[in-house]
Amino acid sequence: EVQLVESGGGLVKPGGSLRLSCAASGFSFSNAWMSWVRQAPGKGLEWVGRIKSKTDGGTTDYAAPVKGRFTISRDDSKNTLYLQMNSLKTEDTAVYYCMSSGYWGQGSLVTVSS
Amino acid sequence: EIVLTQSPGTLSLSPGERATLSCRASQSVSSSYLAWYQQQKPGQAPRLLIYGASSRATGIPDRFSGSGSGTDFTLTISRLEPEDFAVYYCQQYGSSPYTFGQGTKLEIK
């Protein structure tokens, strides 16, 4: 059974940093392209970024609102995906999901507020 | 960036009726890399319904079907069940950034 479990969310002040993790199991993580998607309160889904598998180059792409502030990485030895979020803004407040090939985690809430 | 526009914003129908949801792209979606998701409640993980524009995901009932290519895509629910009333999103994953539509809310009339 495919499982994606996010962790690391919480309350952070504007300008602060936070790192989310996504533990994967039930599929070949090292071969998977992984994405982060977020949903602000009362809003729709917003794609945040993606990392390719290392065999496909391991490159990353980001949505314009987070480019230069967020970094996606992966540790294939731990079957874990990361989202490092720096210079956080109030508009980054959202539930953050990791996903791959249509499978989604349960989400992790990030609240950016003073 | 490919912008996806979903219509209508809200669709009011009764159980047993047919639902037709539209997703229009600002430019051609590469290799029909278009997916449809259902989200029952905000904050609940979306569920993949359709990928590759027309392939049903595992376990999805055959009342759900997807069609289209290029810039125009459609999700059809042939006979609405009570559990189908939710928000539906299309997403293109053919070119980065992998954008979502703004969603269509399917509500009970």
JSON list of C-alpha atoms in Angstrom, two decimals:
[
{"chain": "A", "resi": 1, "resn": "GLU", "atom": "CA", "xyz": [0.00, 0.00, 0.00]},
{"chain": "A", "resi": 2, "resn": "VAL", "atom": "CA", "xyz": [1.32, 3.42, -0.98]},
{"chain": "A", "resi": 3, "resn": "GLN", "atom": "CA", "xyz": [1.73, 5.76, 1.97]},
{"chain": "A", "resi": 4, "resn": "LEU", "atom": "CA", "xyz": [2.93, 9.35, 2.10]},
{"chain": "A", "resi": 5, "resn": "VAL", "atom": "CA", "xyz": [3.17, 10.91, 5.53]},
{"chain": "A", "resi": 6, "resn": "GLU", "atom": "CA", "xyz": [4.03, 14.59, 5.93]},
{"chain": "A", "resi": 7, "resn": "SER", "atom": "CA", "xyz": [5.44, 16.10, 9.11]},
{"chain": "A", "resi": 8, "resn": "GLY", "atom": "CA", "xyz": [7.11, 19.27, 10.31]},
{"chain": "A", "resi": 9, "resn": "GLY", "atom": "CA", "xyz": [4.29, 21.78, 9.98]},
{"chain": "A", "resi": 10, "resn": "GLY", "atom": "CA", "xyz": [3.46, 24.37, 12.60]},
{"chain": "A", "resi": 11, "resn": "LEU", "atom": "CA", "xyz": [3.34, 28.05, 13.46]},
{"chain": "A", "resi": 12, "resn": "VAL", "atom": "CA", "xyz": [6.17, 30.29, 12.30]},
{"chain": "A", "resi": 13, "resn": "LYS", "atom": "CA", "xyz": [6.67, 34.05, 12.19]},
{"chain": "A", "resi": 14, "resn": "PRO", "atom": "CA", "xyz": [6.94, 35.96, 8.93]},
{"chain": "A", "resi": 15, "resn": "GLY", "atom": "CA", "xyz": [10.51, 35.81, 7.68]},
{"chain": "A", "resi": 16, "resn": "GLY", "atom": "CA", "xyz": [11.11, 32.52, 9.45]},
{"chain": "A", "resi": 17, "resn": "SER", "atom": "CA", "xyz": [11.97, 29.07, 8.14]},
{"chain": "A", "resi": 18, "resn": "LEU", "atom": "CA", "xyz": [10.46, 25.62, 8.35]},
{"chain": "A", "resi": 19, "resn": "ARG", "atom": "CA", "xyz": [11.29, 22.22, 6.87]},
{"chain": "A", "resi": 20, "resn": "LEU", "atom": "CA", "xyz": [8.61, 19.73, 5.93]},
{"chain": "A", "resi": 21, "resn": "SER", "atom": "CA", "xyz": [9.29, 16.04, 5.49]},
{"chain": "A", "resi": 22, "resn": "CYS", "atom": "CA", "xyz": [7.35, 13.40, 3.60]},
{"chain": "A", "resi": 23, "resn": "ALA", "atom": "CA", "xyz": [8.03, 9.76, 4.43]},
{"chain": "A", "resi": 24, "resn": "ALA", "atom": "CA", "xyz": [7.16, 7.43, 1.57]},
{"chain": "A", "resi": 25, "resn": "SER", "atom": "CA", "xyz": [6.50, 3.70, 1.52]},
{"chain": "A", "resi": 26, "resn": "GLY", "atom": "CA", "xyz": [4.83, 1.08, -0.65]},
{"chain": "A", "resi": 27, "resn": "PHE", "atom": "CA", "xyz": [6.44, 2.07, -3.95]},
{"chain": "A", "resi": 28, "resn": "SER", "atom": "CA", "xyz": [9.82, 2.62, -5.54]},
{"chain": "A", "resi": 29, "resn": "PHE", "atom": "CA", "xyz": [10.59, 6.05, -4.10]},
{"chain": "A", "resi": 30, "resn": "SER", "atom": "CA", "xyz": [13.95, 6.39, -5.80]},
{"chain": "A", "resi": 31, "resn": "ASN", "atom": "CA", "xyz": [12.32, 6.10, -9.23]},
{"chain": "A", "resi": 32, "resn": "ALA", "atom": "CA", "xyz": [9.48, 8.49, -8.47]},
{"chain": "A", "resi": 33, "resn": "TRP", "atom": "CA", "xyz": [9.09, 12.13, -9.42]},
{"chain": "A", "resi": 34, "resn": "MET", "atom": "CA", "xyz": [7.75, 13.85, -6.31]},
{"chain": "A", "resi": 35, "resn": "SER", "atom": "CA", "xyz": [5.79, 17.06, -5.95]},
{"chain": "A", "resi": 36, "resn": "TRP", "atom": "CA", "xyz": [4.59, 19.42, -3.24]},
{"chain": "A", "resi": 37, "resn": "VAL", "atom": "CA", "xyz": [1.13, 20.98, -3.55]},
{"chain": "A", "resi": 38, "resn": "ARG", "atom": "CA", "xyz": [-0.46, 23.43, -1.13]},
{"chain": "A", "resi": 39, "resn": "GLN", "atom": "CA", "xyz": [-3.92, 24.68, -0.33]},
{"chain": "A", "resi": 40, "resn": "ALA", "atom": "CA", "xyz": [-4.48, 27.96, 1.46]},
{"chain": "A", "resi": 41, "resn": "PRO", "atom": "CA", "xyz": [-7.55, 28.22, 3.72]},
{"chain": "A", "resi": 42, "resn": "GLY", "atom": "CA", "xyz": [-10.69, 28.36, 1.60]},
{"chain": "A", "resi": 43, "resn": "LYS", "atom": "CA", "xyz": [-8.70, 28.31, -1.65]},
{"chain": "A", "resi": 44, "resn": "GLY", "atom": "CA", "xyz": [-7.92, 25.84, -4.41]},
{"chain": "A", "resi": 45, "resn": "LEU", "atom": "CA", "xyz": [-4.92, 23.61, -5.00]},
{"chain": "A", "resi": 46, "resn": "GLU", "atom": "CA", "xyz": [-1.61, 25.24, -5.91]},
{"chain": "A", "resi": 47, "resn": "TRP", "atom": "CA", "xyz": [1.38, 23.34, -7.25]},
{"chain": "A", "resi": 48, "resn": "VAL", "atom": "CA", "xyz": [4.53, 24.31, -5.34]},
{"chain": "A", "resi": 49, "resn": "GLY", "atom": "CA", "xyz": [7.28, 22.35, -7.06]},
{"chain": "A", "resi": 50, "resn": "ARG", "atom": "CA", "xyz": [8.67, 19.02, -8.20]},
{"chain": "A", "resi": 51, "resn": "ILE", "atom": "CA", "xyz": [11.86, 16.99, -8.03]},
{"chain": "A", "resi": 52, "resn": "LYS", "atom": "CA", "xyz": [12.71, 14.36, -10.60]},
{"chain": "A", "resi": 53, "resn": "SER", "atom": "CA", "xyz": [14.24, 11.01, -9.76]},
{"chain": "A", "resi": 54, "resn": "LYS", "atom": "CA", "xyz": [18.04, 10.92, -9.72]},
{"chain": "A", "resi": 55, "resn": "THR", "atom": "CA", "xyz": [18.03, 8.65, -12.75]},
{"chain": "A", "resi": 56, "resn": "ASP", "atom": "CA", "xyz": [16.14, 11.37, -14.60]},
{"chain": "A", "resi": 57, "resn": "GLY", "atom": "CA", "xyz": [18.54, 14.05, -13.44]},
{"chain": "A", "resi": 58, "resn": "GLY", "atom": "CA", "xyz": [17.18, 14.90, -9.99]},
{"chain": "A", "resi": 59, "resn": "THR", "atom": "CA", "xyz": [16.32, 18.43, -11.11]},
{"chain": "A", "resi": 60, "resn": "THR", "atom": "CA", "xyz": [13.77, 20.69, -9.46]},
{"chain": "A", "resi": 61, "resn": "ASP", "atom": "CA", "xyz": [11.17, 23.14, -10.70]},
{"chain": "A", "resi": 62, "resn": "TYR", "atom": "CA", "xyz": [9.17, 25.63, -8.67]},
{"chain": "A", "resi": 63, "resn": "ALA", "atom": "CA", "xyz": [6.10, 27.79, -8.95]},
{"chain": "A", "resi": 64, "resn": "ALA", "atom": "CA", "xyz": [6.84, 31.50, -9.31]},
{"chain": "A", "resi": 65, "resn": "PRO", "atom": "CA", "xyz": [5.53, 32.52, -5.85]},
{"chain": "A", "resi": 66, "resn": "VAL", "atom": "CA", "xyz": [8.04, 30.27, -4.04]},
{"chain": "A", "resi": 67, "resn": "LYS", "atom": "CA", "xyz": [11.02, 30.28, -6.40]},
{"chain": "A", "resi": 68, "resn": "GLY", "atom": "CA", "xyz": [14.17, 31.40, -4.62]},
{"chain": "A", "resi": 69, "resn": "ARG", "atom": "CA", "xyz": [12.62, 30.84, -1.16]},
{"chain": "A", "resi": 70, "resn": "PHE", "atom": "CA", "xyz": [11.67, 27.15, -1.17]},
{"chain": "A", "resi": 71, "resn": "THR", "atom": "CA", "xyz": [13.93, 24.18, -1.90]},
{"chain": "A", "resi": 72, "resn": "ILE", "atom": "CA", "xyz": [12.85, 20.62, -2.58]},
{"chain": "A", "resi": 73, "resn": "SER", "atom": "CA", "xyz": [15.27, 17.78, -1.90]},
{"chain": "A", "resi": 74, "resn": "ARG", "atom": "CA", "xyz": [15.16, 14.05, -1.44]},
{"chain": "A", "resi": 75, "resn": "ASP", "atom": "CA", "xyz": [16.99, 11.33, 0.44]},
{"chain": "A", "resi": 76, "resn": "ASP", "atom": "CA", "xyz": [16.43, 8.10, -1.42]},
{"chain": "A", "resi": 77, "resn": "SER", "atom": "CA", "xyz": [18.23, 6.11, 1.31]},
{"chain": "A", "resi": 78, "resn": "LYS", "atom": "CA", "xyz": [15.50, 7.21, 3.73]},
{"chain": "A", "resi": 79, "resn": "ASN", "atom": "CA", "xyz": [12.61, 7.26, 1.24]},
{"chain": "A", "resi": 80, "resn": "THR", "atom": "CA", "xyz": [11.98, 10.84, 2.31]},
{"chain": "A", "resi": 81, "resn": "LEU", "atom": "CA", "xyz": [11.11, 14.03, 0.49]},
{"chain": "A", "resi": 82, "resn": "TYR", "atom": "CA", "xyz": [11.80, 17.47, 1.95]},
{"chain": "A", "resi": 83, "resn": "LEU", "atom": "CA", "xyz": [10.55, 21.00, 1.49]},
{"chain": "A", "resi": 84, "resn": "GLN", "atom": "CA", "xyz": [12.77, 23.69, 2.98]},
{"chain": "A", "resi": 85, "resn": "MET", "atom": "CA", "xyz": [10.83, 26.93, 3.27]},
{"chain": "A", "resi": 86, "resn": "ASN", "atom": "CA", "xyz": [12.71, 30.16, 3.96]},
{"chain": "A", "resi": 87, "resn": "SER", "atom": "CA", "xyz": [11.65, 33.82, 4.14]},
{"chain": "A", "resi": 88, "resn": "LEU", "atom": "CA", "xyz": [8.11, 32.71, 4.86]},
{"chain": "A", "resi": 89, "resn": "LYS", "atom": "CA", "xyz": [5.24, 35.09, 4.22]},
{"chain": "A", "resi": 90, "resn": "THR", "atom": "CA", "xyz": [1.71, 35.16, 5.60]},
{"chain": "A", "resi": 91, "resn": "GLU", "atom": "CA", "xyz": [0.45, 34.12, 2.18]},
{"chain": "A", "resi": 92, "resn": "ASP", "atom": "CA", "xyz": [2.39, 30.85, 2.51]},
{"chain": "A", "resi": 93, "resn": "THR", "atom": "CA", "xyz": [-0.12, 29.74, 5.15]},
{"chain": "A", "resi": 94, "resn": "ALA", "atom": "CA", "xyz": [-1.61, 26.52, 3.79]},
{"chain": "A", "resi": 95, "resn": "VAL", "atom": "CA", "xyz": [-1.90, 22.78, 4.10]},
{"chain": "A", "resi": 96, "resn": "TYR", "atom": "CA", "xyz": [1.08, 21.29, 2.29]},
{"chain": "A", "resi": 97, "resn": "TYR", "atom": "CA", "xyz": [0.74, 17.94, 0.57]},
{"chain": "A", "resi": 98, "resn": "CYS", "atom": "CA", "xyz": [3.38, 15.72, -0.97]},
{"chain": "A", "resi": 99, "resn": "MET", "atom": "CA", "xyz": [2.24, 13.71, -3.93]},
{"chain": "A", "resi": 100, "resn": "SER", "atom": "CA", "xyz": [3.40, 11.37, -6.64]},
{"chain": "A", "resi": 101, "resn": "SER", "atom": "CA", "xyz": [1.62, 9.65, -9.50]},
{"chain": "A", "resi": 102, "resn": "GLY", "atom": "CA", "xyz": [-1.77, 10.54, -8.08]},
{"chain": "A", "resi": 103, "resn": "TYR", "atom": "CA", "xyz": [-1.03, 9.43, -4.51]},
{"chain": "A", "resi": 104, "resn": "TRP", "atom": "CA", "xyz": [-1.28, 12.11, -1.84]},
{"chain": "A", "resi": 105, "resn": "GLY", "atom": "CA", "xyz": [-0.28, 12.43, 1.78]},
{"chain": "A", "resi": 106, "resn": "GLN", "atom": "CA", "xyz": [-2.71, 13.69, 4.42]},
{"chain": "A", "resi": 107, "resn": "GLY", "atom": "CA", "xyz": [-1.13, 17.12, 4.49]},
{"chain": "A", "resi": 108, "resn": "SER", "atom": "CA", "xyz": [0.74, 19.25, 7.01]},
{"chain": "A", "resi": 109, "resn": "LEU", "atom": "CA", "xyz": [-0.53, 22.65, 8.13]},
{"chain": "A", "resi": 110, "resn": "VAL", "atom": "CA", "xyz": [1.87, 25.57, 7.99]},
{"chain": "A", "resi": 111, "resn": "THR", "atom": "CA", "xyz": [0.71, 28.81, 9.58]},
{"chain": "A", "resi": 112, "resn": "VAL", "atom": "CA", "xyz": [2.75, 31.96, 9.08]},
{"chain": "A", "resi": 113, "resn": "SER", "atom": "CA", "xyz": [1.67, 34.63, 11.54]},
{"chain": "A", "resi": 114, "resn": "SER", "atom": "CA", "xyz": [3.14, 37.11, 13.98]},
{"chain": "B", "resi": 1, "resn": "GLU", "atom": "CA", "xyz": [2.86, 28.89, -17.78]},
{"chain": "B", "resi": 2, "resn": "ILE", "atom": "CA", "xyz": [-0.26, 27.01, -18.86]},
{"chain": "B", "resi": 3, "resn": "VAL", "atom": "CA", "xyz": [-3.39, 28.51, -17.30]},
{"chain": "B", "resi": 4, "resn": "LEU", "atom": "CA", "xyz": [-6.29, 26.11, -16.78]},
{"chain": "B", "resi": 5, "resn": "THR", "atom": "CA", "xyz": [-9.79, 27.57, -16.64]},
{"chain": "B", "resi": 6, "resn": "GLN", "atom": "CA", "xyz": [-12.55, 25.36, -15.28]},
{"chain": "B", "resi": 7, "resn": "SER", "atom": "CA", "xyz": [-16.23, 25.90, -15.93]},
{"chain": "B", "resi": 8, "resn": "PRO", "atom": "CA", "xyz": [-18.69, 26.26, -14.50]},
{"chain": "B", "resi": 9, "resn": "GLY", "atom": "CA", "xyz": [-17.50, 27.51, -11.14]},
{"chain": "B", "resi": 10, "resn": "THR", "atom": "CA", "xyz": [-20.47, 25.84, -9.44]},
{"chain": "B", "resi": 11, "resn": "LEU", "atom": "CA", "xyz": [-22.73, 23.16, -10.86]},
{"chain": "B", "resi": 12, "resn": "SER", "atom": "CA", "xyz": [-26.05, 22.39, -9.15]},
{"chain": "B", "resi": 13, "resn": "LEU", "atom": "CA", "xyz": [-27.53, 19.02, -10.04]},
{"chain": "B", "resi": 14, "resn": "SER", "atom": "CA", "xyz": [-29.58, 16.23, -8.49]},
{"chain": "B", "resi": 15, "resn": "PRO", "atom": "CA", "xyz": [-28.52, 12.65, -7.79]},
{"chain": "B", "resi": 16, "resn": "GLY", "atom": "CA", "xyz": [-28.99, 10.51, -10.88]},
{"chain": "B", "resi": 17, "resn": "GLU", "atom": "CA", "xyz": [-28.32, 13.39, -13.28]},
{"chain": "B", "resi": 18, "resn": "ARG", "atom": "CA", "xyz": [-25.35, 13.69, -15.62]},
{"chain": "B", "resi": 19, "resn": "ALA", "atom": "CA", "xyz": [-22.55, 16.15, -14.85]},
{"chain": "B", "resi": 20, "resn": "THR", "atom": "CA", "xyz": [-20.22, 17.68, -17.44]},
{"chain": "B", "resi": 21, "resn": "LEU", "atom": "CA", "xyz": [-17.22, 19.65, -16.19]},
{"chain": "B", "resi": 22, "resn": "SER", "atom": "CA", "xyz": [-14.92, 21.58, -18.50]},
{"chain": "B", "resi": 23, "resn": "CYS", "atom": "CA", "xyz": [-11.22, 22.40, -18.29]},
{"chain": "B", "resi": 24, "resn": "ARG", "atom": "CA", "xyz": [-9.74, 24.70, -20.91]},
{"chain": "B", "resi": 25, "resn": "ALA", "atom": "CA", "xyz": [-5.99, 25.29, -21.24]},
{"chain": "B", "resi": 26, "resn": "SER", "atom": "CA", "xyz": [-4.32, 28.50, -22.42]},
{"chain": "B", "resi": 27, "resn": "GLN", "atom": "CA", "xyz": [-2.03, 26.41, -24.64]},
{"chain": "B", "resi": 28, "resn": "SER", "atom": "CA", "xyz": [-1.88, 22.82, -25.75]},
{"chain": "B", "resi": 29, "resn": "VAL", "atom": "CA", "xyz": [-1.28, 20.29, -22.98]},
{"chain": "B", "resi": 30, "resn": "SER", "atom": "CA", "xyz": [1.66, 18.09, -23.85]},
{"chain": "B", "resi": 31, "resn": "SER", "atom": "CA", "xyz": [0.80, 14.45, -24.61]},
{"chain": "B", "resi": 32, "resn": "SER", "atom": "CA", "xyz": [-2.59, 14.87, -22.95]},
{"chain": "B", "resi": 33, "resn": "TYR", "atom": "CA", "xyz": [-0.94, 14.99, -19.53]},
{"chain": "B", "resi": 34, "resn": "LEU", "atom": "CA", "xyz": [-4.16, 16.11, -17.91]},
{"chain": "B", "resi": 35, "resn": "ALA", "atom": "CA", "xyz": [-5.55, 14.76, -14.63]},
{"chain": "B", "resi": 36, "resn": "TRP", "atom": "CA", "xyz": [-8.79, 15.21, -12.72]},
{"chain": "B", "resi": 37, "resn": "TYR", "atom": "CA", "xyz": [-9.02, 15.14, -8.94]},
{"chain": "B", "resi": 38, "resn": "GLN", "atom": "CA", "xyz": [-11.92, 15.07, -6.53]},
{"chain": "B", "resi": 39, "resn": "GLN", "atom": "CA", "xyz": [-11.68, 16.75, -3.14]},
{"chain": "B", "resi": 40, "resn": "GLN", "atom": "CA", "xyz": [-14.47, 16.05, -0.68]},
{"chain": "B", "resi": 41, "resn": "LYS", "atom": "CA", "xyz": [-13.56, 18.76, 1.83]},
{"chain": "B", "resi": 42, "resn": "PRO", "atom": "CA", "xyz": [-10.85, 21.43, 1.98]},
{"chain": "B", "resi": 43, "resn": "GLY", "atom": "CA", "xyz": [-7.90, 20.04, 3.88]},
{"chain": "B", "resi": 44, "resn": "GLN", "atom": "CA", "xyz": [-8.75, 16.50, 2.83]},
{"chain": "B", "resi": 45, "resn": "ALA", "atom": "CA", "xyz": [-6.35, 14.88, 0.40]},
{"chain": "B", "resi": 46, "resn": "PRO", "atom": "CA", "xyz": [-7.61, 14.97, -3.19]},
{"chain": "B", "resi": 47, "resn": "ARG", "atom": "CA", "xyz": [-8.33, 11.68, -4.96]},
{"chain": "B", "resi": 48, "resn": "LEU", "atom": "CA", "xyz": [-7.08, 10.97, -8.46]},
{"chain": "B", "resi": 49, "resn": "LEU", "atom": "CA", "xyz": [-9.95, 10.15, -10.82]},
{"chain": "B", "resi": 50, "resn": "ILE", "atom": "CA", "xyz": [-8.51, 10.44, -14.32]},
{"chain": "B", "resi": 51, "resn": "TYR", "atom": "CA", "xyz": [-4.98, 10.66, -15.72]},
{"chain": "B", "resi": 52, "resn": "GLY", "atom": "CA", "xyz": [-3.74, 10.99, -19.28]},
{"chain": "B", "resi": 53, "resn": "ALA", "atom": "CA", "xyz": [-6.99, 12.84, -20.02]},
{"chain": "B", "resi": 54, "resn": "SER", "atom": "CA", "xyz": [-9.07, 9.66, -20.29]},
{"chain": "B", "resi": 55, "resn": "SER", "atom": "CA", "xyz": [-7.65, 6.81, -18.19]},
{"chain": "B", "resi": 56, "resn": "ARG", "atom": "CA", "xyz": [-9.49, 5.99, -14.99]},
{"chain": "B", "resi": 57, "resn": "ALA", "atom": "CA", "xyz": [-7.36, 5.58, -11.89]},
{"chain": "B", "resi": 58, "resn": "THR", "atom": "CA", "xyz": [-7.47, 2.35, -9.94]},
{"chain": "B", "resi": 59, "resn": "GLY", "atom": "CA", "xyz": [-10.77, 1.78, -8.15]},
{"chain": "B", "resi": 60, "resn": "ILE", "atom": "CA", "xyz": [-12.61, 4.68, -9.79]},
{"chain": "B", "resi": 61, "resn": "PRO", "atom": "CA", "xyz": [-16.18, 3.76, -10.81]},
{"chain": "B", "resi": 62, "resn": "ASP", "atom": "CA", "xyz": [-16.92, 3.69, -14.54]},
{"chain": "B", "resi": 63, "resn": "ARG", "atom": "CA", "xyz": [-19.52, 6.45, -14.18]},
{"chain": "B", "resi": 64, "resn": "PHE", "atom": "CA", "xyz": [-16.48, 8.79, -14.26]},
{"chain": "B", "resi": 65, "resn": "SER", "atom": "CA", "xyz": [-14.98, 9.39, -17.68]},
{"chain": "B", "resi": 66, "resn": "GLY", "atom": "CA", "xyz": [-12.52, 11.87, -19.13]},
{"chain": "B", "resi": 67, "resn": "SER", "atom": "CA", "xyz": [-12.10, 13.08, -22.67]},
{"chain": "B", "resi": 68, "resn": "GLY", "atom": "CA", "xyz": [-10.39, 15.74, -24.71]},
{"chain": "B", "resi": 69, "resn": "SER", "atom": "CA", "xyz": [-7.02, 16.73, -26.07]},
{"chain": "B", "resi": 70, "resn": "GLY", "atom": "CA", "xyz": [-5.03, 19.81, -26.91]},
{"chain": "B", "resi": 71, "resn": "THR", "atom": "CA", "xyz": [-6.66, 22.64, -25.00]},
{"chain": "B", "resi": 72, "resn": "ASP", "atom": "CA", "xyz": [-10.15, 21.31, -24.22]},
{"chain": "B", "resi": 73, "resn": "PHE", "atom": "CA", "xyz": [-10.87, 18.59, -21.70]},
{"chain": "B", "resi": 74, "resn": "THR", "atom": "CA", "xyz": [-14.03, 17.27, -20.09]},
{"chain": "B", "resi": 75, "resn": "LEU", "atom": "CA", "xyz": [-14.88, 15.20, -17.03]},
{"chain": "B", "resi": 76, "resn": "THR", "atom": "CA", "xyz": [-18.25, 13.49, -17.24]},
{"chain": "B", "resi": 77, "resn": "ILE", "atom": "CA", "xyz": [-20.07, 11.79, -14.39]},
{"chain": "B", "resi": 78, "resn": "SER", "atom": "CA", "xyz": [-22.82, 9.76, -16.01]},
{"chain": "B", "resi": 79, "resn": "ARG", "atom": "CA", "xyz": [-25.19, 9.30, -13.05]},
{"chain": "B", "resi": 80, "resn": "LEU", "atom": "CA", "xyz": [-24.48, 11.30, -9.93]},
{"chain": "B", "resi": 81, "resn": "GLU", "atom": "CA", "xyz": [-24.29, 9.47, -6.63]},
{"chain": "B", "resi": 82, "resn": "PRO", "atom": "CA", "xyz": [-24.59, 11.35, -3.28]},
{"chain": "B", "resi": 83, "resn": "GLU", "atom": "CA", "xyz": [-20.86, 10.89, -2.64]},
{"chain": "B", "resi": 84, "resn": "ASP", "atom": "CA", "xyz": [-19.97, 12.63, -5.93]},
{"chain": "B", "resi": 85, "resn": "PHE", "atom": "CA", "xyz": [-20.90, 16.08, -4.66]},
{"chain": "B", "resi": 86, "resn": "ALA", "atom": "CA", "xyz": [-17.50, 17.64, -4.06]},
{"chain": "B", "resi": 87, "resn": "VAL", "atom": "CA", "xyz": [-14.97, 19.96, -5.66]},
{"chain": "B", "resi": 88, "resn": "TYR", "atom": "CA", "xyz": [-13.19, 18.84, -8.83]},
{"chain": "B", "resi": 89, "resn": "TYR", "atom": "CA", "xyz": [-9.83, 20.07, -10.08]},
{"chain": "B", "resi": 90, "resn": "CYS", "atom": "CA", "xyz": [-8.02, 19.53, -13.33]},
{"chain": "B", "resi": 91, "resn": "GLN", "atom": "CA", "xyz": [-4.21, 19.63, -13.45]},
{"chain": "B", "resi": 92, "resn": "GLN", "atom": "CA", "xyz": [-1.78, 19.60, -16.32]},
{"chain": "B", "resi": 93, "resn": "TYR", "atom": "CA", "xyz": [1.53, 17.84, -15.74]},
{"chain": "B", "resi": 94, "resn": "GLY", "atom": "CA", "xyz": [2.98, 18.07, -19.22]},
{"chain": "B", "resi": 95, "resn": "SER", "atom": "CA", "xyz": [5.06, 21.18, -18.70]},
{"chain": "B", "resi": 96, "resn": "SER", "atom": "CA", "xyz": [6.39, 22.91, -15.63]},
{"chain": "B", "resi": 97, "resn": "PRO", "atom": "CA", "xyz": [4.86, 24.59, -13.68]},
{"chain": "B", "resi": 98, "resn": "TYR", "atom": "CA", "xyz": [2.25, 21.85, -13.28]},
{"chain": "B", "resi": 99, "resn": "THR", "atom": "CA", "xyz": [-0.76, 24.08, -12.88]},
{"chain": "B", "resi": 100, "resn": "PHE", "atom": "CA", "xyz": [-4.22, 23.38, -11.46]},
{"chain": "B", "resi": 101, "resn": "GLY", "atom": "CA", "xyz": [-7.54, 24.80, -12.51]},
{"chain": "B", "resi": 102, "resn": "GLN", "atom": "CA", "xyz": [-9.44, 26.86, -9.95]},
{"chain": "B", "resi": 103, "resn": "GLY", "atom": "CA", "xyz": [-11.95, 24.06, -9.34]},
{"chain": "B", "resi": 104, "resn": "THR", "atom": "CA", "xyz": [-15.61, 23.31, -10.00]},
{"chain": "B", "resi": 105, "resn": "LYS", "atom": "CA", "xyz": [-17.90, 22.82, -7.03]},
{"chain": "B", "resi": 106, "resn": "LEU", "atom": "CA", "xyz": [-20.55, 20.20, -7.69]},
{"chain": "B", "resi": 107, "resn": "GLU", "atom": "CA", "xyz": [-23.43, 20.78, -5.29]},
{"chain": "B", "resi": 108, "resn": "ILE", "atom": "CA", "xyz": [-26.77, 19.13, -4.66]},
{"chain": "B", "resi": 109, "resn": "LYS", "atom": "CA", "xyz": [-29.69, 20.96, -6.22]}
]
